[in-house]
């Protein structure tokens, strides 16, 4: 009896989703036969088996996401006798051992090039209490420069900057210190460019449908109730992120951490300089009107410097839009530890092919700056296309 | 207000229960003519007679079983077991009968028995009279486990326990019987669902119950001198634990030390600590600490006995360690 397992289809793959079975229980299978389709971050991949025999039973149903190595099905092998001595773990990951023969290579080379086992084998893990970790994550505080006063020198909540450490107290109201903000932006953006391997994609979107719908909807409304194009864009992004969760979250401790909810940070320029990207929590679930109200409120409060601390952190992805006065295309810098920034340039009338003919349409260039550690260009392209698709049916937003 | 002792408060509670309800009776070893081995029931035999203050043979399993049966038959017995050490002879009755009967009878039987017993060390009575096993009982679903640490609770928990349709165990730390203090003349039934914050503070939460409450409050006093503001929570009910009060306090102070006279391994302190990890991990600024008894049979020699159980300096040291001092 052999087990057909979830294969490892790349060094970074931890789990895969079984999409469909191509063989039924009872069917004969031969080594090399494709018997299942597995969805990974790289797309749907056909998986062959390494045994010859009869597919005995499914152990996993289509739709299930399971870790690499999980048995997916049992195969009754024909050559049980010669397979017998092998334990029940003939993994299909024969590819892994292929890299393994290395151990033979390291013959005792008197190579002084590599210093002998360095006295600092590995940077000791920084001690940060769970409370301090949580608060720092919520408020976007960089822990690296903070001295710890807790047990064993651990950074505890009280060591964080005063305003941030008191969970109950609200953030100081009043004017923002633009000098401090410049420093914060400098630190965050330098870190971003230093640590995050960005890749960039751009995609032109025909906004005519959205524009028409917006004009019709706003026509019947008083000015204070009117919707802005920006709201449609944020909503489309939020919905698209729901379908492509690898862009919605953070990269921390060498791993992608999916966001709990879709909290879209909206970059808002501050008069006098500076930029802030407060989060709209659970943006994918808000109606366009609610989203509009949130945006209006945020913009007003950014101007008056009265943002809440909860809005300053916690975004799971950021939207940056230059609106009507900006340039055609915006290539953003990811706000760490997020993994994606969606940029929108200025919508403008452009010559555009509609079917066989040429027409003038309002077109907007959407860009994606994404963290290559968390995602790849193929999925990025699909994300941008999804935003496009959603904007073609504004009513459904 | 009048000055009274923990012992007198327990006696007042028993007397009041007997007066209030005809069905209440007390039974146990030496509770009648001798007046109880800790003199809790002194005088009650004269007042209520041998029908209601019943001396029993040295047979914990038999008289505890009889009490459980009486409760199932409609009485409101108070069973006194001299110390928790001897209650293990009645464990079969308590766990296999009292704790399970409601469930196993599909709700047809209830068992409103109250079992009181002394617990704890510190009286130089050697190992077989000195252990703190209430944590074991707190493991058992189907019973409620109480640990009165104050005069108010000693006076008030019994009536609330008798009102409970299910078995209730009350653990009285024997060192507390001589504790003296003021008690309101009209003191009566108390809530047995909630833990109590006995001292407010904002730097660390010290969680304890029963015989260790006084020591923990003394430790908090000492910590105050070091500039550490300790909150002291008296668990009061060891089963079911009032998780809400525990977690809310720890979320405020971000640090916790559990003080428990039971042995550390598999202790009630372990349970409280685990609940904090499950429910308040992200609020913590330090690992949860524990101050428990040394894992030895409690020694007879006075200095060794004192060294084996939680004391103020140990609690202070654990709190300081959690503060990083």
JSON list of C-alpha atoms in Angstrom, two decimals, chain B residues 99-301:
[
{"chain": "B", "resi": 99, "resn": "UNK", "atom": "CA", "xyz": [-20.25, 14.72, 40.98]},
{"chain": "B", "resi": 100, "resn": "UNK", "atom": "CA", "xyz": [-21.79, 12.43, 38.40]},
{"chain": "B", "resi": 101, "resn": "UNK", "atom": "CA", "xyz": [-25.27, 11.59, 39.62]},
{"chain": "B", "resi": 102, "resn": "UNK", "atom": "CA", "xyz": [-27.09, 14.49, 38.01]},
{"chain": "B", "resi": 103, "resn": "UNK", "atom": "CA", "xyz": [-25.53, 13.71, 34.67]},
{"chain": "B", "resi": 104, "resn": "UNK", "atom": "CA", "xyz": [-25.90, 9.94, 34.95]},
{"chain": "B", "resi": 105, "resn": "UNK", "atom": "CA", "xyz": [-29.51, 10.13, 36.01]},
{"chain": "B", "resi": 106, "resn": "UNK", "atom": "CA", "xyz": [-30.35, 12.35, 33.09]},
{"chain": "B", "resi": 107, "resn": "UNK", "atom": "CA", "xyz": [-31.14, 15.17, 35.48]},
{"chain": "B", "resi": 108, "resn": "UNK", "atom": "CA", "xyz": [-33.57, 13.15, 37.59]},
{"chain": "B", "resi": 109, "resn": "UNK", "atom": "CA", "xyz": [-31.44, 13.28, 40.72]},
{"chain": "B", "resi": 110, "resn": "UNK", "atom": "CA", "xyz": [-29.67, 16.19, 42.25]},
{"chain": "B", "resi": 111, "resn": "UNK", "atom": "CA", "xyz": [-27.30, 16.08, 45.12]},
{"chain": "B", "resi": 112, "resn": "UNK", "atom": "CA", "xyz": [-27.32, 19.28, 47.21]},
{"chain": "B", "resi": 113, "resn": "UNK", "atom": "CA", "xyz": [-24.66, 18.10, 49.65]},
{"chain": "B", "resi": 114, "resn": "UNK", "atom": "CA", "xyz": [-22.10, 20.43, 51.17]},
{"chain": "B", "resi": 115, "resn": "UNK", "atom": "CA", "xyz": [-18.80, 18.88, 52.19]},
{"chain": "B", "resi": 116, "resn": "UNK", "atom": "CA", "xyz": [-16.52, 20.99, 54.38]},
{"chain": "B", "resi": 117, "resn": "UNK", "atom": "CA", "xyz": [-12.94, 20.10, 55.04]},
{"chain": "B", "resi": 118, "resn": "UNK", "atom": "CA", "xyz": [-9.79, 21.62, 56.43]},
{"chain": "B", "resi": 119, "resn": "UNK", "atom": "CA", "xyz": [-6.76, 21.99, 54.20]},
{"chain": "B", "resi": 120, "resn": "UNK", "atom": "CA", "xyz": [-3.27, 23.39, 54.28]},
{"chain": "B", "resi": 121, "resn": "UNK", "atom": "CA", "xyz": [-0.05, 23.25, 56.26]},
{"chain": "B", "resi": 122, "resn": "UNK", "atom": "CA", "xyz": [1.56, 25.32, 58.98]},
{"chain": "B", "resi": 123, "resn": "UNK", "atom": "CA", "xyz": [0.44, 23.60, 62.14]},
{"chain": "B", "resi": 124, "resn": "UNK", "atom": "CA", "xyz": [3.25, 21.06, 62.46]},
{"chain": "B", "resi": 125, "resn": "UNK", "atom": "CA", "xyz": [0.98, 18.11, 61.91]},
{"chain": "B", "resi": 126, "resn": "UNK", "atom": "CA", "xyz": [3.29, 16.41, 59.43]},
{"chain": "B", "resi": 127, "resn": "UNK", "atom": "CA", "xyz": [2.61, 15.26, 55.92]},
{"chain": "B", "resi": 128, "resn": "UNK", "atom": "CA", "xyz": [-0.56, 13.24, 56.35]},
{"chain": "B", "resi": 129, "resn": "UNK", "atom": "CA", "xyz": [-2.43, 16.17, 57.87]},
{"chain": "B", "resi": 130, "resn": "UNK", "atom": "CA", "xyz": [-0.95, 19.05, 55.95]},
{"chain": "B", "resi": 131, "resn": "UNK", "atom": "CA", "xyz": [-1.47, 18.79, 52.24]},
{"chain": "B", "resi": 132, "resn": "UNK", "atom": "CA", "xyz": [-3.45, 21.11, 50.03]},
{"chain": "B", "resi": 133, "resn": "UNK", "atom": "CA", "xyz": [-5.38, 18.98, 47.60]},
{"chain": "B", "resi": 134, "resn": "UNK", "atom": "CA", "xyz": [-8.24, 21.31, 46.72]},
{"chain": "B", "resi": 135, "resn": "UNK", "atom": "CA", "xyz": [-6.70, 21.69, 43.29]},
{"chain": "B", "resi": 136, "resn": "UNK", "atom": "CA", "xyz": [-7.41, 18.00, 42.69]},
{"chain": "B", "resi": 137, "resn": "UNK", "atom": "CA", "xyz": [-11.06, 18.51, 43.47]},
{"chain": "B", "resi": 138, "resn": "UNK", "atom": "CA", "xyz": [-11.15, 21.57, 41.23]},
{"chain": "B", "resi": 139, "resn": "UNK", "atom": "CA", "xyz": [-10.35, 19.14, 38.43]},
{"chain": "B", "resi": 140, "resn": "UNK", "atom": "CA", "xyz": [-13.70, 17.39, 38.73]},
{"chain": "B", "resi": 141, "resn": "UNK", "atom": "CA", "xyz": [-16.68, 18.57, 36.70]},
{"chain": "B", "resi": 142, "resn": "UNK", "atom": "CA", "xyz": [-19.98, 18.35, 38.51]},
{"chain": "B", "resi": 143, "resn": "UNK", "atom": "CA", "xyz": [-18.91, 19.89, 41.77]},
{"chain": "B", "resi": 144, "resn": "UNK", "atom": "CA", "xyz": [-18.25, 23.40, 42.91]},
{"chain": "B", "resi": 145, "resn": "UNK", "atom": "CA", "xyz": [-15.14, 24.09, 44.95]},
{"chain": "B", "resi": 146, "resn": "UNK", "atom": "CA", "xyz": [-15.00, 27.05, 47.33]},
{"chain": "B", "resi": 147, "resn": "UNK", "atom": "CA", "xyz": [-12.12, 28.44, 49.37]},
{"chain": "B", "resi": 148, "resn": "UNK", "atom": "CA", "xyz": [-13.23, 31.12, 51.84]},
{"chain": "B", "resi": 149, "resn": "UNK", "atom": "CA", "xyz": [-10.26, 33.28, 52.76]},
{"chain": "B", "resi": 150, "resn": "UNK", "atom": "CA", "xyz": [-12.00, 36.03, 54.70]},
{"chain": "B", "resi": 151, "resn": "UNK", "atom": "CA", "xyz": [-14.40, 36.25, 57.62]},
{"chain": "B", "resi": 152, "resn": "UNK", "atom": "CA", "xyz": [-17.17, 37.41, 55.28]},
{"chain": "B", "resi": 153, "resn": "UNK", "atom": "CA", "xyz": [-16.73, 34.39, 53.05]},
{"chain": "B", "resi": 154, "resn": "UNK", "atom": "CA", "xyz": [-16.38, 31.99, 55.99]},
{"chain": "B", "resi": 155, "resn": "UNK", "atom": "CA", "xyz": [-19.66, 33.37, 57.27]},
{"chain": "B", "resi": 156, "resn": "UNK", "atom": "CA", "xyz": [-21.48, 33.68, 53.96]},
{"chain": "B", "resi": 157, "resn": "UNK", "atom": "CA", "xyz": [-20.43, 30.92, 51.59]},
{"chain": "B", "resi": 158, "resn": "UNK", "atom": "CA", "xyz": [-22.12, 28.06, 53.44]},
{"chain": "B", "resi": 159, "resn": "UNK", "atom": "CA", "xyz": [-25.66, 29.27, 52.93]},
{"chain": "B", "resi": 160, "resn": "UNK", "atom": "CA", "xyz": [-25.09, 29.99, 49.26]},
{"chain": "B", "resi": 161, "resn": "UNK", "atom": "CA", "xyz": [-23.56, 26.53, 48.96]},
{"chain": "B", "resi": 162, "resn": "UNK", "atom": "CA", "xyz": [-26.58, 24.89, 50.59]},
{"chain": "B", "resi": 163, "resn": "UNK", "atom": "CA", "xyz": [-28.79, 26.69, 48.10]},
{"chain": "B", "resi": 164, "resn": "UNK", "atom": "CA", "xyz": [-26.88, 25.11, 45.23]},
{"chain": "B", "resi": 165, "resn": "UNK", "atom": "CA", "xyz": [-28.69, 22.06, 43.88]},
{"chain": "B", "resi": 166, "resn": "UNK", "atom": "CA", "xyz": [-25.35, 20.36, 43.17]},
{"chain": "B", "resi": 167, "resn": "UNK", "atom": "CA", "xyz": [-22.51, 19.22, 45.42]},
{"chain": "B", "resi": 168, "resn": "UNK", "atom": "CA", "xyz": [-20.30, 21.94, 46.85]},
{"chain": "B", "resi": 169, "resn": "UNK", "atom": "CA", "xyz": [-16.96, 21.42, 48.56]},
{"chain": "B", "resi": 170, "resn": "UNK", "atom": "CA", "xyz": [-15.74, 24.08, 50.97]},
{"chain": "B", "resi": 171, "resn": "UNK", "atom": "CA", "xyz": [-12.05, 24.13, 51.82]},
{"chain": "B", "resi": 172, "resn": "UNK", "atom": "CA", "xyz": [-11.15, 25.92, 55.03]},
{"chain": "B", "resi": 173, "resn": "UNK", "atom": "CA", "xyz": [-7.46, 26.51, 55.49]},
{"chain": "B", "resi": 174, "resn": "UNK", "atom": "CA", "xyz": [-6.79, 25.35, 59.03]},
{"chain": "B", "resi": 175, "resn": "UNK", "atom": "CA", "xyz": [-4.40, 28.22, 59.69]},
{"chain": "B", "resi": 176, "resn": "UNK", "atom": "CA", "xyz": [-7.25, 30.65, 59.21]},
{"chain": "B", "resi": 177, "resn": "UNK", "atom": "CA", "xyz": [-9.46, 29.36, 62.06]},
{"chain": "B", "resi": 178, "resn": "UNK", "atom": "CA", "xyz": [-7.76, 31.65, 64.59]},
{"chain": "B", "resi": 179, "resn": "UNK", "atom": "CA", "xyz": [-7.85, 34.66, 62.27]},
{"chain": "B", "resi": 180, "resn": "UNK", "atom": "CA", "xyz": [-9.59, 37.49, 64.07]},
{"chain": "B", "resi": 181, "resn": "UNK", "atom": "CA", "xyz": [-11.30, 40.50, 62.61]},
{"chain": "B", "resi": 182, "resn": "UNK", "atom": "CA", "xyz": [-14.40, 42.58, 62.38]},
{"chain": "B", "resi": 183, "resn": "UNK", "atom": "CA", "xyz": [-17.50, 41.17, 60.83]},
{"chain": "B", "resi": 184, "resn": "UNK", "atom": "CA", "xyz": [-20.78, 42.93, 60.28]},
{"chain": "B", "resi": 185, "resn": "UNK", "atom": "CA", "xyz": [-23.47, 41.69, 62.64]},
{"chain": "B", "resi": 186, "resn": "UNK", "atom": "CA", "xyz": [-25.83, 41.19, 59.75]},
{"chain": "B", "resi": 187, "resn": "UNK", "atom": "CA", "xyz": [-23.23, 39.43, 57.57]},
{"chain": "B", "resi": 188, "resn": "UNK", "atom": "CA", "xyz": [-24.92, 36.80, 55.47]},
{"chain": "B", "resi": 189, "resn": "UNK", "atom": "CA", "xyz": [-24.87, 34.87, 52.24]},
{"chain": "B", "resi": 190, "resn": "UNK", "atom": "CA", "xyz": [-22.27, 35.91, 49.68]},
{"chain": "B", "resi": 191, "resn": "UNK", "atom": "CA", "xyz": [-21.91, 35.47, 45.96]},
{"chain": "B", "resi": 192, "resn": "UNK", "atom": "CA", "xyz": [-19.91, 32.36, 45.08]},
{"chain": "B", "resi": 193, "resn": "UNK", "atom": "CA", "xyz": [-19.64, 32.98, 41.36]},
{"chain": "B", "resi": 194, "resn": "UNK", "atom": "CA", "xyz": [-17.12, 35.80, 41.34]},
{"chain": "B", "resi": 195, "resn": "UNK", "atom": "CA", "xyz": [-13.52, 36.19, 42.30]},
{"chain": "B", "resi": 196, "resn": "UNK", "atom": "CA", "xyz": [-12.80, 39.25, 44.42]},
{"chain": "B", "resi": 197, "resn": "UNK", "atom": "CA", "xyz": [-10.23, 41.96, 43.96]},
{"chain": "B", "resi": 198, "resn": "UNK", "atom": "CA", "xyz": [-8.91, 42.30, 47.51]},
{"chain": "B", "resi": 199, "resn": "UNK", "atom": "CA", "xyz": [-6.44, 45.03, 46.64]},
{"chain": "B", "resi": 200, "resn": "UNK", "atom": "CA", "xyz": [-6.25, 47.21, 43.59]},
{"chain": "B", "resi": 201, "resn": "UNK", "atom": "CA", "xyz": [-3.04, 47.81, 41.72]},
{"chain": "B", "resi": 202, "resn": "UNK", "atom": "CA", "xyz": [-1.77, 48.42, 38.22]},
{"chain": "B", "resi": 203, "resn": "UNK", "atom": "CA", "xyz": [1.66, 46.85, 37.80]},
{"chain": "B", "resi": 204, "resn": "UNK", "atom": "CA", "xyz": [1.08, 43.17, 38.48]},
{"chain": "B", "resi": 205, "resn": "UNK", "atom": "CA", "xyz": [-1.74, 40.81, 39.42]},
{"chain": "B", "resi": 206, "resn": "UNK", "atom": "CA", "xyz": [-1.21, 38.36, 42.26]},
{"chain": "B", "resi": 207, "resn": "UNK", "atom": "CA", "xyz": [-3.77, 35.57, 42.13]},
{"chain": "B", "resi": 208, "resn": "UNK", "atom": "CA", "xyz": [-4.39, 33.43, 45.15]},
{"chain": "B", "resi": 209, "resn": "UNK", "atom": "CA", "xyz": [-7.02, 31.95, 47.45]},
{"chain": "B", "resi": 210, "resn": "UNK", "atom": "CA", "xyz": [-7.61, 30.59, 50.94]},
{"chain": "B", "resi": 211, "resn": "UNK", "atom": "CA", "xyz": [-4.64, 30.38, 53.29]},
{"chain": "B", "resi": 212, "resn": "UNK", "atom": "CA", "xyz": [-2.27, 32.27, 51.00]},
{"chain": "B", "resi": 213, "resn": "UNK", "atom": "CA", "xyz": [-4.40, 35.40, 50.71]},
{"chain": "B", "resi": 214, "resn": "UNK", "atom": "CA", "xyz": [-2.98, 37.02, 53.84]},
{"chain": "B", "resi": 215, "resn": "UNK", "atom": "CA", "xyz": [0.60, 36.34, 52.78]},
{"chain": "B", "resi": 216, "resn": "UNK", "atom": "CA", "xyz": [-0.11, 37.65, 49.32]},
{"chain": "B", "resi": 217, "resn": "UNK", "atom": "CA", "xyz": [-1.61, 40.86, 50.68]},
{"chain": "B", "resi": 218, "resn": "UNK", "atom": "CA", "xyz": [1.43, 41.26, 52.91]},
{"chain": "B", "resi": 219, "resn": "UNK", "atom": "CA", "xyz": [3.66, 40.76, 49.87]},
{"chain": "B", "resi": 220, "resn": "UNK", "atom": "CA", "xyz": [1.67, 43.40, 47.98]},
{"chain": "B", "resi": 221, "resn": "UNK", "atom": "CA", "xyz": [2.20, 45.78, 50.87]},
{"chain": "B", "resi": 222, "resn": "UNK", "atom": "CA", "xyz": [5.93, 45.17, 50.71]},
{"chain": "B", "resi": 223, "resn": "UNK", "atom": "CA", "xyz": [5.98, 45.61, 46.93]},
{"chain": "B", "resi": 224, "resn": "UNK", "atom": "CA", "xyz": [4.23, 48.94, 47.34]},
{"chain": "B", "resi": 225, "resn": "UNK", "atom": "CA", "xyz": [7.30, 50.05, 49.29]},
{"chain": "B", "resi": 226, "resn": "UNK", "atom": "CA", "xyz": [9.41, 49.16, 46.25]},
{"chain": "B", "resi": 227, "resn": "UNK", "atom": "CA", "xyz": [7.17, 51.21, 43.99]},
{"chain": "B", "resi": 228, "resn": "UNK", "atom": "CA", "xyz": [5.36, 48.20, 42.54]},
{"chain": "B", "resi": 229, "resn": "UNK", "atom": "CA", "xyz": [1.60, 48.43, 42.63]},
{"chain": "B", "resi": 230, "resn": "UNK", "atom": "CA", "xyz": [0.20, 44.93, 42.97]},
{"chain": "B", "resi": 231, "resn": "UNK", "atom": "CA", "xyz": [-3.40, 43.92, 42.47]},
{"chain": "B", "resi": 232, "resn": "UNK", "atom": "CA", "xyz": [-4.47, 40.96, 44.62]},
{"chain": "B", "resi": 233, "resn": "UNK", "atom": "CA", "xyz": [-7.23, 38.68, 43.42]},
{"chain": "B", "resi": 234, "resn": "UNK", "atom": "CA", "xyz": [-8.85, 36.17, 45.74]},
{"chain": "B", "resi": 235, "resn": "UNK", "atom": "CA", "xyz": [-10.13, 33.42, 43.48]},
{"chain": "B", "resi": 236, "resn": "UNK", "atom": "CA", "xyz": [-12.72, 32.34, 46.12]},
{"chain": "B", "resi": 237, "resn": "UNK", "atom": "CA", "xyz": [-14.26, 29.75, 43.79]},
{"chain": "B", "resi": 238, "resn": "UNK", "atom": "CA", "xyz": [-11.70, 27.29, 42.48]},
{"chain": "B", "resi": 239, "resn": "UNK", "atom": "CA", "xyz": [-14.24, 25.59, 40.29]},
{"chain": "B", "resi": 240, "resn": "UNK", "atom": "CA", "xyz": [-15.65, 27.04, 38.16]},
{"chain": "B", "resi": 241, "resn": "UNK", "atom": "CA", "xyz": [-12.93, 29.68, 37.89]},
{"chain": "B", "resi": 242, "resn": "UNK", "atom": "CA", "xyz": [-14.06, 33.24, 37.34]},
{"chain": "B", "resi": 243, "resn": "UNK", "atom": "CA", "xyz": [-11.98, 33.66, 34.23]},
{"chain": "B", "resi": 244, "resn": "UNK", "atom": "CA", "xyz": [-13.46, 37.07, 33.42]},
{"chain": "B", "resi": 245, "resn": "UNK", "atom": "CA", "xyz": [-12.11, 38.74, 36.54]},
{"chain": "B", "resi": 246, "resn": "UNK", "atom": "CA", "xyz": [-8.73, 37.06, 36.13]},
{"chain": "B", "resi": 247, "resn": "UNK", "atom": "CA", "xyz": [-8.27, 38.01, 32.49]},
{"chain": "B", "resi": 248, "resn": "UNK", "atom": "CA", "xyz": [-9.55, 41.55, 32.93]},
{"chain": "B", "resi": 249, "resn": "UNK", "atom": "CA", "xyz": [-7.08, 42.19, 35.72]},
{"chain": "B", "resi": 250, "resn": "UNK", "atom": "CA", "xyz": [-4.15, 40.66, 33.87]},
{"chain": "B", "resi": 251, "resn": "UNK", "atom": "CA", "xyz": [-5.03, 42.68, 30.78]},
{"chain": "B", "resi": 252, "resn": "UNK", "atom": "CA", "xyz": [-4.74, 45.81, 32.91]},
{"chain": "B", "resi": 253, "resn": "UNK", "atom": "CA", "xyz": [-1.53, 44.95, 34.74]},
{"chain": "B", "resi": 254, "resn": "UNK", "atom": "CA", "xyz": [0.07, 42.80, 32.01]},
{"chain": "B", "resi": 255, "resn": "UNK", "atom": "CA", "xyz": [1.78, 40.54, 34.57]},
{"chain": "B", "resi": 256, "resn": "UNK", "atom": "CA", "xyz": [0.59, 37.73, 36.79]},
{"chain": "B", "resi": 257, "resn": "UNK", "atom": "CA", "xyz": [1.87, 35.58, 39.63]},
{"chain": "B", "resi": 258, "resn": "UNK", "atom": "CA", "xyz": [-0.22, 32.71, 40.93]},
{"chain": "B", "resi": 259, "resn": "UNK", "atom": "CA", "xyz": [0.22, 31.83, 44.58]},
{"chain": "B", "resi": 260, "resn": "UNK", "atom": "CA", "xyz": [-1.03, 28.35, 45.47]},
{"chain": "B", "resi": 261, "resn": "UNK", "atom": "CA", "xyz": [-0.27, 26.16, 48.47]},
{"chain": "B", "resi": 262, "resn": "UNK", "atom": "CA", "xyz": [-0.71, 23.08, 46.30]},
{"chain": "B", "resi": 263, "resn": "UNK", "atom": "CA", "xyz": [2.25, 21.35, 44.69]},
{"chain": "B", "resi": 264, "resn": "UNK", "atom": "CA", "xyz": [3.37, 23.06, 41.53]},
{"chain": "B", "resi": 265, "resn": "UNK", "atom": "CA", "xyz": [3.07, 20.14, 39.11]},
{"chain": "B", "resi": 266, "resn": "UNK", "atom": "CA", "xyz": [-0.47, 19.81, 37.84]},
{"chain": "B", "resi": 267, "resn": "UNK", "atom": "CA", "xyz": [-1.64, 22.41, 40.31]},
{"chain": "B", "resi": 268, "resn": "UNK", "atom": "CA", "xyz": [-4.54, 24.82, 40.34]},
{"chain": "B", "resi": 269, "resn": "UNK", "atom": "CA", "xyz": [-1.83, 27.42, 39.70]},
{"chain": "B", "resi": 270, "resn": "UNK", "atom": "CA", "xyz": [-1.04, 25.55, 36.50]},
{"chain": "B", "resi": 271, "resn": "UNK", "atom": "CA", "xyz": [-4.66, 25.79, 35.43]},
{"chain": "B", "resi": 272, "resn": "UNK", "atom": "CA", "xyz": [-4.90, 29.51, 36.19]},
{"chain": "B", "resi": 273, "resn": "UNK", "atom": "CA", "xyz": [-1.62, 30.10, 34.38]},
{"chain": "B", "resi": 274, "resn": "UNK", "atom": "CA", "xyz": [-2.83, 28.19, 31.34]},
{"chain": "B", "resi": 275, "resn": "UNK", "atom": "CA", "xyz": [-6.09, 30.16, 31.25]},
{"chain": "B", "resi": 276, "resn": "UNK", "atom": "CA", "xyz": [-4.09, 33.37, 31.25]},
{"chain": "B", "resi": 277, "resn": "UNK", "atom": "CA", "xyz": [-1.98, 32.12, 28.36]},
{"chain": "B", "resi": 278, "resn": "UNK", "atom": "CA", "xyz": [-5.06, 31.13, 26.42]},
{"chain": "B", "resi": 279, "resn": "UNK", "atom": "CA", "xyz": [-7.03, 34.27, 27.13]},
{"chain": "B", "resi": 280, "resn": "UNK", "atom": "CA", "xyz": [-4.55, 37.07, 27.66]},
{"chain": "B", "resi": 281, "resn": "UNK", "atom": "CA", "xyz": [-1.28, 36.08, 25.99]},
{"chain": "B", "resi": 282, "resn": "UNK", "atom": "CA", "xyz": [-1.17, 39.20, 23.89]},
{"chain": "B", "resi": 283, "resn": "UNK", "atom": "CA", "xyz": [-1.67, 41.40, 26.93]},
{"chain": "B", "resi": 284, "resn": "UNK", "atom": "CA", "xyz": [1.35, 40.06, 28.80]},
{"chain": "B", "resi": 285, "resn": "UNK", "atom": "CA", "xyz": [4.60, 41.84, 29.47]},
{"chain": "B", "resi": 286, "resn": "UNK", "atom": "CA", "xyz": [6.18, 38.93, 31.34]},
{"chain": "B", "resi": 287, "resn": "UNK", "atom": "CA", "xyz": [5.78, 35.18, 31.66]},
{"chain": "B", "resi": 288, "resn": "UNK", "atom": "CA", "xyz": [3.18, 34.13, 34.22]},
{"chain": "B", "resi": 289, "resn": "UNK", "atom": "CA", "xyz": [4.95, 33.20, 37.45]},
{"chain": "B", "resi": 290, "resn": "UNK", "atom": "CA", "xyz": [3.98, 30.71, 40.13]},
{"chain": "B", "resi": 291, "resn": "UNK", "atom": "CA", "xyz": [4.69, 30.39, 43.81]},
{"chain": "B", "resi": 292, "resn": "UNK", "atom": "CA", "xyz": [3.68, 26.93, 45.00]},
{"chain": "B", "resi": 293, "resn": "UNK", "atom": "CA", "xyz": [4.63, 24.39, 47.65]},
{"chain": "B", "resi": 294, "resn": "UNK", "atom": "CA", "xyz": [7.88, 22.49, 47.36]},
{"chain": "B", "resi": 295, "resn": "UNK", "atom": "CA", "xyz": [7.25, 19.10, 45.79]},
{"chain": "B", "resi": 296, "resn": "UNK", "atom": "CA", "xyz": [7.79, 17.14, 48.97]},
{"chain": "B", "resi": 297, "resn": "UNK", "atom": "CA", "xyz": [5.52, 15.66, 51.61]},
{"chain": "B", "resi": 298, "resn": "UNK", "atom": "CA", "xyz": [5.03, 18.64, 53.91]},
{"chain": "B", "resi": 299, "resn": "UNK", "atom": "CA", "xyz": [7.72, 18.27, 56.64]},
{"chain": "B", "resi": 300, "resn": "UNK", "atom": "CA", "xyz": [7.02, 18.19, 60.37]},
{"chain": "B", "resi": 301, "resn": "UNK", "atom": "CA", "xyz": [9.89, 20.39, 61.52]}
]
